[in-house]
Amino acid sequence: MAVTSSRLRFDIRNAMAAAVGDDNGVSDAMIAQAAPTIQDAHARIVNERAAGEQRWMNLPDDDALADSIAQYAEAARERFRDFVLIGIGGSSLGAIATIQALGHPYRNLLPDAERGGPRFFVLDNPDPEKVRATLDIVDLPNALVNIVTKSGQTAETMANFLVARQALEDVVGQEGARRQIVATTDPQFGLLRELATREGYDTFPVPPGVDGRQTVLSAVGLLPAAMCGLDIHGLLAGARAMRERCAGDDVWTNPAYLLAAVSVLADTRLGKCILVTMPYADALFGVSDWFRQLWAESLGKRLSVSGEAVFAGQTPVKALGAIDQHSQIQLYVEGPNDKLISLIAVDRYRAHVQITQTPAGFPDLDYLQGAELGQLLDRERAATAWALTQAQRPNYTIGAPTIDAGIVGELFYLYQLQTVMAGALYGVNPFGQPGVEAGKNATYALMGRHGYEDLAKKLAAPIEAAGRYVLEPPGQG
Ligand code: PA5
C-alpha cells in the first residue's frame, strides 16, 4: 500500500471576520462554539466506523479491489476502442470528475496509441438527441458498455442501457453483446444484479451501505478511471493521506472539519446560503460538479435528526476561474452578500505556455511579454480573492501543488468528510436522499411501472384553474 502524505493547503483568512467584517466573516468565537459539536460528532463517526457504518471511509483501503480492476482494465483496454459509461448522479459524476481531472482534455480526439485507453463516452441524461448521437459515434463492435447503478433500477440508467444493449445486439448479436457489457451494481440485490446474473455479464460491486455520491473510490469511479489508463492506486493513496490528516478532532488542524465549520457557520450565522466552488483549472471543474451533488444531496434535508422540520442546506454552485470572472463575479462582488466562495489554486499546471512575443508598437500589451499562462491564471485567482475580500465577501482558498491522482484522491476524501461533518453541524443525516427518491418514484408512476398505480393516479389529478397559469403560443391555446 503506497504511503504518501497530504499536500493540499488551506487558507481561510478571507472568510474570517478580521478580513470581511463581523457581519460577513466567521469569528474564532463561533468556531470555538462549534468545536464541542465537532468533537462529539468526530467521536460518533469513529465509533460508527468501528461498528461497520461510515463505510465510505474504508474505500481507500481496498487495494485488492483496485488490483482486480486494474487487471480487468488492462485486458479490456487492449480489446476495446470505446468505453461507454451509463449511469447518473453518484453513479457517473465521480468518474467524469476523475477523468476530466487526470485525462488529456481532448483524450477522445487523440490517436489510439497515445490515449492510454479507449475513448470515453457517458450516457447519463436520457436525452434522445445525445443518446442517438453517442451511439452513432461509438464504434459498437469494439465498445465496452459499463452500466452503473447502485439500486439497479434507476429509470434514466436502465432506459439508456436498454437502448445501448439493443444497439450492441444489432451489430454483434446477443452473445457478443453479453461479452461487451460490464455491470457495476449491488453485489446481491436489484434488477440489474438479477439481469447480470442471468446474462452472465462481468460485474463489479457497488459497496453496500454507501450512498451513490460516496462511491467515487469504489468500482463505480475506479473502473472507468482504470479504463482510461489513470492511476487508481494513486487516487486511493491520496484519499488515505487526507484521511490520515483528518484523523483528529481538533477543528483548527483537521481541514475537513474546519471547512465544514466555516461553511455551516457562514450559512446559519451569517446568511451565506450559497457555497460557490471555483477552481482555477479546467481540469477540476468536474470535481466541483461532483461536490455540488455531494453537498446538495447530503445536506439539503427537511428534517433534523430529531425529526423537526429544519429545511437545512447551503446551495452549492460551481464556477470556473477565470471564465466566471467574466460572468458570475460581478454578482458575487456586488450582488447579494449571501455567498461563501471557495477558490481552488494550482501552483504548477501540467503545461507551461509562455507568451514569447508581443507586437511592437503596442506598449499596453508589454505586460504580457514573457508571461506564462499558468502565472496569469493564478494571478487572476489572487486578484479575485482580493476583490471579493475588499467587497466583504467571504472566501477561502484550497491550494494544490499540482493536479495528479493523489491530489484528486485527497479532494474526494476531504469533501466527503467535510460533508459528513457539515451534516452534524446542521443536525441532519447526510446519508439518504428522500427528495431524490420521491422524484424517482414519480417517474416510475408516470411511465406506468407496475406497482406505482396509486401514485400515478395522484399525479394525474388536475391542478385547479391550471389554464390560467399556462401560456400556449398564440393561436394554439
Ligand atoms: O447519491 C445518490 O445516491 C444518488 O445521486 C444516486 O447516485 C443516483 O440517483 C443514481 O442512483 P443509482 O446508482 O441507484 O442508479
PDB file of C-alpha atoms and ligand atoms in Angstrom, residues 88-91 148-154 157 211-214 293 297 433 436-437 440, ligand 1:
ATOM      1  CA  ILE A  88     -26.384   9.103 -13.416  1.00  0.00           C
ATOM      2  CA  GLY A  89     -25.721  11.205 -10.309  1.00  0.00           C
ATOM      3  CA  GLY A  90     -23.395   9.421  -7.919  1.00  0.00           C
ATOM      4  CA  SER A  91     -23.034   6.670 -10.497  1.00  0.00           C
ATOM      5  CA  VAL A 148     -23.502   1.624 -13.170  1.00  0.00           C
ATOM      6  CA  THR A 149     -26.438   1.729 -10.806  1.00  0.00           C
ATOM      7  CA  LYS A 150     -26.451   1.065  -7.104  1.00  0.00           C
ATOM      8  CA  SER A 151     -30.183   0.494  -6.887  1.00  0.00           C
ATOM      9  CA  GLY A 152     -30.108  -1.469 -10.129  1.00  0.00           C
ATOM     10  CA  GLN A 153     -33.245   0.196 -11.395  1.00  0.00           C
ATOM     11  CA  THR A 154     -32.887   3.978 -11.923  1.00  0.00           C
ATOM     12  CA  THR A 157     -29.882   4.470 -16.456  1.00  0.00           C
ATOM     13  CA  ASP A 211     -24.677   6.203  -0.832  1.00  0.00           C
ATOM     14  CA  GLY A 212     -24.134   6.641  -4.550  1.00  0.00           C
ATOM     15  CA  ARG A 213     -22.477  10.032  -4.110  1.00  0.00           C
ATOM     16  CA  GLN A 214     -19.806   8.443  -1.892  1.00  0.00           C
ATOM     17  CA  GLN A 293     -24.139  16.850  -5.886  1.00  0.00           C
ATOM     18  CA  GLU A 297     -27.985  15.747  -1.743  1.00  0.00           C
ATOM     19  CA  GLN A 433     -31.810  11.199  -0.316  1.00  0.00           C
ATOM     20  CA  VAL A 436     -34.395  12.226  -4.965  1.00  0.00           C
ATOM     21  CA  GLU A 437     -36.304   9.014  -4.305  1.00  0.00           C
ATOM     22  CA  LYS A 440     -37.648   8.628  -9.000  1.00  0.00           C
TER      23      LYS A 440
HETATM   24  O1  PA5 B   1     -26.114   9.753  -4.367  1.00  0.00           O
HETATM   25  C1  PA5 B   1     -27.043   9.037  -4.693  1.00  0.00           C
HETATM   26  O2  PA5 B   1     -27.372   8.036  -4.027  1.00  0.00           O
HETATM   27  C2  PA5 B   1     -27.823   9.327  -5.952  1.00  0.00           C
HETATM   28  O3  PA5 B   1     -27.425  10.510  -6.570  1.00  0.00           O
HETATM   29  C3  PA5 B   1     -27.628   8.183  -6.944  1.00  0.00           C
HETATM   30  O4  PA5 B   1     -26.270   8.048  -7.222  1.00  0.00           O
HETATM   31  C4  PA5 B   1     -28.383   8.418  -8.253  1.00  0.00           C
HETATM   32  O5  PA5 B   1     -29.724   8.717  -8.004  1.00  0.00           O
HETATM   33  C5  PA5 B   1     -28.284   7.178  -9.129  1.00  0.00           C
HETATM   34  O6  PA5 B   1     -28.755   6.078  -8.420  1.00  0.00           O
HETATM   35  P1  PA5 B   1     -28.381   4.613  -8.840  1.00  0.00           P
HETATM   36  O7  PA5 B   1     -26.936   4.431  -8.678  1.00  0.00           O
HETATM   37  O8  PA5 B   1     -29.170   3.760  -7.892  1.00  0.00           O
HETATM   38  O9  PA5 B   1     -28.819   4.426 -10.251  1.00  0.00           O
END
